[in-house]
XYZ file of C-alpha atoms in Angstrom:
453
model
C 74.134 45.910 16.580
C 74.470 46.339 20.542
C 71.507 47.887 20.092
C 72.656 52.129 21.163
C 69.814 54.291 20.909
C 72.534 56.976 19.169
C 72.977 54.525 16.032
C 69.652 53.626 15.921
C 69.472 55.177 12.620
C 72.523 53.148 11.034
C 70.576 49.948 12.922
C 68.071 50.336 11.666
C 68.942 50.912 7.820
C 71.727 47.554 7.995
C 68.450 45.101 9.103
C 66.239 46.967 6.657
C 69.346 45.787 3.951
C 69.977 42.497 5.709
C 66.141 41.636 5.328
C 66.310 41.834 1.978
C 64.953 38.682 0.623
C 64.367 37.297 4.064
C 60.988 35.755 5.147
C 58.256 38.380 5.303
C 55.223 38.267 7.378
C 54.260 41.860 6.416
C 51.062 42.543 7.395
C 50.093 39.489 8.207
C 47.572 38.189 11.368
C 50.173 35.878 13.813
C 47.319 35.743 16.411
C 48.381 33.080 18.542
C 51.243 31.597 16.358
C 54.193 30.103 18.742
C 57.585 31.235 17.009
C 59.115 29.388 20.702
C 62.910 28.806 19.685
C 62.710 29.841 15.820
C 66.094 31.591 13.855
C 63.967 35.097 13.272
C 66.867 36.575 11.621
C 65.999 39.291 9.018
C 62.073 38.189 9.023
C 59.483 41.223 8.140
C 56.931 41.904 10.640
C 55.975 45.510 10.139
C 52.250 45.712 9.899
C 51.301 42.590 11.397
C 48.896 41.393 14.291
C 51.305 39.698 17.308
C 48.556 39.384 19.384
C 49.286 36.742 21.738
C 52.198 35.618 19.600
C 54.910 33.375 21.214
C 58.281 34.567 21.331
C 60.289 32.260 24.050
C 63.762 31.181 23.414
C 63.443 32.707 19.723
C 66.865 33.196 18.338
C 67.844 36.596 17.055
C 64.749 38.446 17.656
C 66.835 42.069 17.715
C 68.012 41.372 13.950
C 63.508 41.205 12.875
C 62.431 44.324 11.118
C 59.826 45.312 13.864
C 57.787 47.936 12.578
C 55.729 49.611 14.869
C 55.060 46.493 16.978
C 55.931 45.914 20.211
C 59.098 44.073 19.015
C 60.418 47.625 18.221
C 61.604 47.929 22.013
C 64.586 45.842 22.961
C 63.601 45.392 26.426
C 60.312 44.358 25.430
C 62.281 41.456 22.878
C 64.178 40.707 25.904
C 61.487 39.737 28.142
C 59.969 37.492 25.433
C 62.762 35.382 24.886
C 63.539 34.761 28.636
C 60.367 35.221 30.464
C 62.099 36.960 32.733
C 61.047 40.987 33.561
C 61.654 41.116 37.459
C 62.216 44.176 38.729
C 62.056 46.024 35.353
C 60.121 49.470 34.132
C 57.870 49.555 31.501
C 56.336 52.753 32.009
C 53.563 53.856 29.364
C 54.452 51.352 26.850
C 52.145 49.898 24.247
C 52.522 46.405 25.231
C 48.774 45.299 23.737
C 48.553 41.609 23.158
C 51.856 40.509 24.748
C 52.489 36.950 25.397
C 53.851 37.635 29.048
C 52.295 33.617 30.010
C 54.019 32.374 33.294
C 56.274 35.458 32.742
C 58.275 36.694 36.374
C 57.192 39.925 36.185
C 57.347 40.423 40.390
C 58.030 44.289 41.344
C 58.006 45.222 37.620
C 56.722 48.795 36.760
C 53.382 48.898 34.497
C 52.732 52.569 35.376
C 50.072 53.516 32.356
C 51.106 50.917 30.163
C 48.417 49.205 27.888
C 48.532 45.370 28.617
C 44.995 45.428 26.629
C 44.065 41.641 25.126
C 47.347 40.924 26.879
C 48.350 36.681 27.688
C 49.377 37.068 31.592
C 47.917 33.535 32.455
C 50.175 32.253 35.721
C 52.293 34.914 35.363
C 53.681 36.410 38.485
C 52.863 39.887 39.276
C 53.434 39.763 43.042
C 54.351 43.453 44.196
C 53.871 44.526 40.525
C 53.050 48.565 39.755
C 49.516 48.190 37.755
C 48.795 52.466 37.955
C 46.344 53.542 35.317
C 47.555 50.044 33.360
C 45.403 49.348 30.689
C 44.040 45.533 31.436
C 40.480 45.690 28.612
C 40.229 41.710 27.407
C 43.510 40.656 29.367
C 43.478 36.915 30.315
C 44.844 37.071 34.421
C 43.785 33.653 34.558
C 45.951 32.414 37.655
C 48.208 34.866 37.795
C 50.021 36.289 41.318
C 48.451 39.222 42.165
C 50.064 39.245 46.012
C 50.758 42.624 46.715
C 49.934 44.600 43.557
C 49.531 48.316 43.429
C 46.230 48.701 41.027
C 45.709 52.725 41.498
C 42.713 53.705 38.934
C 44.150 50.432 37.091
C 41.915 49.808 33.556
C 40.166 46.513 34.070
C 36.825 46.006 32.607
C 34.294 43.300 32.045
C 36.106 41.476 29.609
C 39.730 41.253 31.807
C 39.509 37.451 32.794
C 40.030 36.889 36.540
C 39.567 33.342 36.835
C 41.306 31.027 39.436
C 43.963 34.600 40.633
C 46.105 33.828 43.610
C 45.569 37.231 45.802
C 46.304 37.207 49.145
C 46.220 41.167 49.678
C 46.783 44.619 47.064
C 47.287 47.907 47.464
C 44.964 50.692 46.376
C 47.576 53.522 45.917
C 51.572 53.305 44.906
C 53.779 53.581 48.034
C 55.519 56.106 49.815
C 58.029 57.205 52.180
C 55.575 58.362 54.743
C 52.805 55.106 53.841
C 54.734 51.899 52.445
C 51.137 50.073 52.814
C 48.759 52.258 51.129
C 45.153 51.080 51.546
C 46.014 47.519 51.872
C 42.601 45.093 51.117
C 42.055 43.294 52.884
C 42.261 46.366 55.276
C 42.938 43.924 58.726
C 46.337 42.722 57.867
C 46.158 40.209 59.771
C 43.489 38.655 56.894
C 44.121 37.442 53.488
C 41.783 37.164 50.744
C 40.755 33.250 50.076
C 40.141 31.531 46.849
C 37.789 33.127 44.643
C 37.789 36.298 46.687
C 39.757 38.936 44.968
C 38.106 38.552 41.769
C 34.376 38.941 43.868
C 36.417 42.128 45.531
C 37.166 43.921 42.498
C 34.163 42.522 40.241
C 31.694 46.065 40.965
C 34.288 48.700 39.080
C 34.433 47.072 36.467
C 31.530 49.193 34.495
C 33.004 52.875 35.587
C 33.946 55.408 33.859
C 36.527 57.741 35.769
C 37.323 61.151 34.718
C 40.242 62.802 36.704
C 40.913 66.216 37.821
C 43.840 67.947 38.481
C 42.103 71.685 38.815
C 39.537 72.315 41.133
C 37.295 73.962 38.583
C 33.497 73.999 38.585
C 32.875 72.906 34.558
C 33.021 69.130 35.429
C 29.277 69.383 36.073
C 28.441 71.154 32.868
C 30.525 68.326 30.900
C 29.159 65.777 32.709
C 25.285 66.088 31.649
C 26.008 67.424 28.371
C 28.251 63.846 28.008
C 25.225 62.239 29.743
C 22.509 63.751 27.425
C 24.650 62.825 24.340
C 24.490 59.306 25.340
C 21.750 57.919 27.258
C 22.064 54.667 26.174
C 25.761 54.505 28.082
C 23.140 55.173 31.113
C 25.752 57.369 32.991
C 24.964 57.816 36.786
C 27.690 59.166 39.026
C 28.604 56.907 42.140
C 31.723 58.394 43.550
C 33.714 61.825 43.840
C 37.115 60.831 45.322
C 39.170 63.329 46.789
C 42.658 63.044 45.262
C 44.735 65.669 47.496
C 43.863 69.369 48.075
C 42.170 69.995 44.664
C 41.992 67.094 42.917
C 39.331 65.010 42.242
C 38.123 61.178 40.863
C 34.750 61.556 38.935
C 33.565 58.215 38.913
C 30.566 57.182 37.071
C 28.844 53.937 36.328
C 28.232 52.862 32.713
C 25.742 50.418 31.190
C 27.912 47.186 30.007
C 29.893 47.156 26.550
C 30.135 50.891 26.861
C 33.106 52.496 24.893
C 34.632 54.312 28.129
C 37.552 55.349 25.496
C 35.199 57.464 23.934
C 33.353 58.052 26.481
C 36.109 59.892 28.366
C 37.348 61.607 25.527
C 33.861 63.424 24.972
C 33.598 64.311 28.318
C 37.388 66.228 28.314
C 36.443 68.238 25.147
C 33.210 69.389 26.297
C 35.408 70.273 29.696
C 37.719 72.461 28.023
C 35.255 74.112 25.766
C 33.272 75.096 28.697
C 36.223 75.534 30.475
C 37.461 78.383 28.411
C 33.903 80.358 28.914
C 34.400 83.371 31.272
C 33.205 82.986 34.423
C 29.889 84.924 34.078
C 29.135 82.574 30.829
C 29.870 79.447 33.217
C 26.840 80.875 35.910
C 24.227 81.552 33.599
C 24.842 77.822 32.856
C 24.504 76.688 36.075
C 21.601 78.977 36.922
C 19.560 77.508 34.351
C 19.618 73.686 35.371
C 19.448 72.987 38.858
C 20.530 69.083 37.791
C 24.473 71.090 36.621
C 23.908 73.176 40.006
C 23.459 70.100 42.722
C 26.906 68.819 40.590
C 28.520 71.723 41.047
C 27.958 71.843 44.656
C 29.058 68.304 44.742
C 32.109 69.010 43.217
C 32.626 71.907 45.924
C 31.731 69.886 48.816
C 33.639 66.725 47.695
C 37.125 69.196 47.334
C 35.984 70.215 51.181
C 35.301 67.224 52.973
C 36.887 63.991 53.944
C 34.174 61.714 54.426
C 32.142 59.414 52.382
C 29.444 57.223 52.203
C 28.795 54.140 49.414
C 25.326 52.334 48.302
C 25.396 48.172 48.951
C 27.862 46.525 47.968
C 30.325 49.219 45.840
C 33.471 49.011 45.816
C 35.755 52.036 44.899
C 39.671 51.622 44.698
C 39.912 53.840 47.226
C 37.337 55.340 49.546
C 39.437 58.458 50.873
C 37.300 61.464 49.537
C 33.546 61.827 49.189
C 31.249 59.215 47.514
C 28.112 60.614 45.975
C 24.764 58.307 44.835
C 22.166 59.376 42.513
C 21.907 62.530 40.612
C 21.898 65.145 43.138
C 23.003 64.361 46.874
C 25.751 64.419 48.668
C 26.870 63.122 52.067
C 29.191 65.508 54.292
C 28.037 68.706 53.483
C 28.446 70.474 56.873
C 30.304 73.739 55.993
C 33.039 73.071 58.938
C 29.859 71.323 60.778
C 29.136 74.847 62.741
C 25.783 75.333 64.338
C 25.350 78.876 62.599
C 25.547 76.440 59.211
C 22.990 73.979 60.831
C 20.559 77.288 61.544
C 20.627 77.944 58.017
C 20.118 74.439 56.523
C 17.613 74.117 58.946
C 15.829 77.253 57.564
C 16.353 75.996 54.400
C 14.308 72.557 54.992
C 11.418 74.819 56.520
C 11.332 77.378 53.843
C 11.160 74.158 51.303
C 8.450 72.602 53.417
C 6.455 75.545 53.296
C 6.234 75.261 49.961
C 4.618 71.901 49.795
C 0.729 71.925 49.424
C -1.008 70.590 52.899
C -2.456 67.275 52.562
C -6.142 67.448 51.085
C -7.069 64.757 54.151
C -6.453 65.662 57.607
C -6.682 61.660 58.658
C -3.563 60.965 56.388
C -0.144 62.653 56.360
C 1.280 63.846 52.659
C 5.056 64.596 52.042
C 4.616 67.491 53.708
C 3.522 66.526 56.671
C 6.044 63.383 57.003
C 8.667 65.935 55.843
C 8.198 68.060 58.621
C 7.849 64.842 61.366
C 11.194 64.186 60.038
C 12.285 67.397 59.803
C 11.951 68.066 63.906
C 13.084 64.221 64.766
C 16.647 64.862 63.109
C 16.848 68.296 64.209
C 16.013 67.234 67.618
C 18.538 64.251 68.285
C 20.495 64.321 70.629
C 22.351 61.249 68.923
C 23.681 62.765 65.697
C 26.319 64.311 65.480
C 26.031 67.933 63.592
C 28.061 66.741 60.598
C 25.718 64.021 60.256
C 22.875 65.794 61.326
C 23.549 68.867 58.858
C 23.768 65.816 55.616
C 20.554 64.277 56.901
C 19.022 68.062 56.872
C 20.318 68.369 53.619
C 18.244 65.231 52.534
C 15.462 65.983 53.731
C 15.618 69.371 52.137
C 16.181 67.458 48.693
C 12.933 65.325 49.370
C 10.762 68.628 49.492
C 12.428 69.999 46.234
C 11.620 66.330 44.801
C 7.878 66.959 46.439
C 6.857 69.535 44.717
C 6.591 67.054 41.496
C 6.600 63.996 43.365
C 5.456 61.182 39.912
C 8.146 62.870 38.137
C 10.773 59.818 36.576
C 14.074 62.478 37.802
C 12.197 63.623 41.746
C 11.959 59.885 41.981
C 15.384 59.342 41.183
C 16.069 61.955 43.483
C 13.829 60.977 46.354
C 15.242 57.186 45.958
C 18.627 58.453 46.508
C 18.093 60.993 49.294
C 16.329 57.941 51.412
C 19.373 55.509 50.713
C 21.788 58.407 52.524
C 19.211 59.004 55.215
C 19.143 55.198 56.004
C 23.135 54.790 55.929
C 23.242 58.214 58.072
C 20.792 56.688 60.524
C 22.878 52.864 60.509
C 25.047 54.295 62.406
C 22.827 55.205 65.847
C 21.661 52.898 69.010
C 18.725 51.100 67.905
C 16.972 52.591 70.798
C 17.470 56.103 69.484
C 14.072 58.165 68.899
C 15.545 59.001 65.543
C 15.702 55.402 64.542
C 12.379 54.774 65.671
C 11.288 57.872 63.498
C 13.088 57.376 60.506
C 11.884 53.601 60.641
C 8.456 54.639 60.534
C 8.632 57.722 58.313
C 11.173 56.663 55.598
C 8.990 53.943 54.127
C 5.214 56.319 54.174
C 7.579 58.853 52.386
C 9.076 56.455 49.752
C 5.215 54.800 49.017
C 3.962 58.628 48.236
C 7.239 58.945 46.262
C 5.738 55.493 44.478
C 8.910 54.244 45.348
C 6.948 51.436 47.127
């Protein structure tokens, strides 16, 4: 009865005996039902639904026939009865629809755990480890947030962030070498006030992120096939995040209510399926569709490169790799930012230009003609530096791909997105640079002919 994992078995059988006759909730729904202080002593709860149920100061909780519920764990029973988890580890557990309200749970370990439909209101998860935690329909309604690690944490549309008390978190667990990792806010000398964290975190919660732990070119294959299979989850990639030397975040935004469960797991069969194809099988698939080639040369660039631009007001838990908008461009692509690679992007752009038809009146410009204006003002700055200068090249060379069909729904797309990187690439120069001045003026003729407006 002390509760050692090696007589579990001889536990387990003397409660099954003991409970014999004893009150039996057996697959009943306890939703909300407060058992605070009851004698549980040989009551039945295998089968039933504790979500939210009330377990403080209950006497005799470790003599309940748990089931599969979360009373199974004696930790877990532990925590219920006193409210007290501080410091504790919890790693992986399925804690879904726990009572944890006003709980201590400061420094306590969460690492993949599902805390799904969860009660955390005013608990205290100051310094707490929320990794990969699972956090769909959880009720954080004043809870302590102050100095939480929430790493590719789960929270979605339905986690209830009302009235939390965050005064910084961190975006990655801690290390020797980086005990702060990504703190927001990132001056830490600031402090988010009232209100704030919850408008901080609010854009993620409609992604879907697929991570990769082998830098392997199929993502891009699974990712449109997944995409294709569901177009009403309206799947658009926002973010590739570098995640050491070849691993990589795949983030994607989904439309609301999307199963992201599902979702995912779709997404990892059609991965290792395509995975297992022999390299030559793998080409011919990306040979055919040029959408699974600009992916796969995301991929590439976003495993090569360590910077990144976002679109408005995004927010990614952590911005360390490459960010990608849109359906096929990428920021950073400089191929070690060389002016041999610049030549050859450069001759890209003009070989693409060439191959846009001359506009039928010589009194006004087509997209070939602003093309090449803007072709020659980025190539001649002085301003930009080649990195930049070799992404804005880049962009431009995706605008004369999208030109060739320019009322086409995906050129559009692709247009619309190419402009958005031009104009954050361009942010970042004097205003008085010629570049500015050109891209002002060119930028919106392009994006009318686009019918972009």
């Amino acid at each position: 009865m002390k509760g050692d994992q090696k007589h579990s078995l001889i536990r387990n059988a003397a409660i099954a005996f003991a409970a014999t006759g004893g009150t039996s909730f057996r697959g009943a729904d306890l939703t909300g039902a407060d058992f605070t202080q009851a004698t549980l002593k040989s009551t039945d709860f295998r089968n039933t639904i504790l979500i939210c149920s009330r377990w403080h100061q209950a006497k005799m909780l470790d003599r309940v026939r748990p089931g599969l519920t979360y009373l199974q764990y004696s930790q877990v029973r532990q925590l219920l009865v006193t409210g007290q988890g501080q410091d504790k580890n919890f790693y992986r557990e399925n804690l879904r629809g726990i009572n944890l309200q006003s709980a201590n749970l400061a420094d306590t370990s969460f690492i993949g755990a599902d805390l799904s439909e969860a009660n955390l209101q005013d608990a205290d998860l100051s310094r707490a480890k929320l990794k990969q935690t699972q956090l769909d329909g959880t009720d954080l309604t004043g809870a302590n947030l102050t100095g939480a690690y929430i790493e590719d944490w789960g929270i979605t549309n339905t986690t209830k962030l009302h009235g939390v008390r965050c005064e910084y978190v961190f975006m990655r667990l801690p290390t020797k070498e980086d005990p702060d990792p990504l703190r927001k806010p990132d001056n830490k000398q600031e402090v988010f006030a009232d209100g704030d964290f919850a408008d901080f975190i609010k854009p993620i919660f409609d992604t879907l992120d697929l991570y990769h732990n082998q830098g392997v070119d199929p993502r891009a294959i699974a990712f449109k096939t997944l995409a294709e299979k569901h177009p009403e989850a309206e799947l658009e990639i926002v973010a590739m995040d570098k995640r050491g030397d070849d691993k990589i975040l795949l983030r994607a935004k989904t439309a609301v209510g999307s199963n992201k469960s599902q979702l995912s797991a779709e997404y990892f069969d059609d991965y290792n399926q395509v995975k297992a194809l022999s390299q030559s099988q793998q080409l011919l698939l990306v040979e055919k569709d040029s959408y699974i080639s600009d992916l796969k040369n995301m991929i590439t660039t976003a495993l090569g490169q360590p910077k990144s631009y976002t679109q408005g007001n995004t927010i990614m838990s952590d911005i360390s790799g490459i960010s990608i908008q849109g359906s096929s461009n990428v920021s950073g692509i400089a191929g070690g930012g060389s002016v041999a690679n610049l030549g050859t992007i450069s001759g890209n752009v003009s070989i693409a230009l060439n191959q846009l038809p001359d506009s039928l009146d010589a009194e006004k410009p087509g997209i070939k003609e602003l093309l090449t204006q803007l072709h020659e003002a980025i190539s001649q700055s002085s301003d930009l530096p080649e990195t930049d200068k070799a992404d804005a090249l880049l962009q431009v060379e995706a605008l004369a791909e999208a030109g060739k069909s320019p009322q086409e729904s995906t050129k559009q797309k692709t247009a619309k997105n190419a402009i958005i990187m031009l104009k954050g690439i361009f942010t970042g120069l004097p205003a008085i640079a010629s570049l500015v001045e050109a891209g002002n003026k060119l930028l919106p003729a392009i994006s009318k002919l686009f019918g972009l407006g």
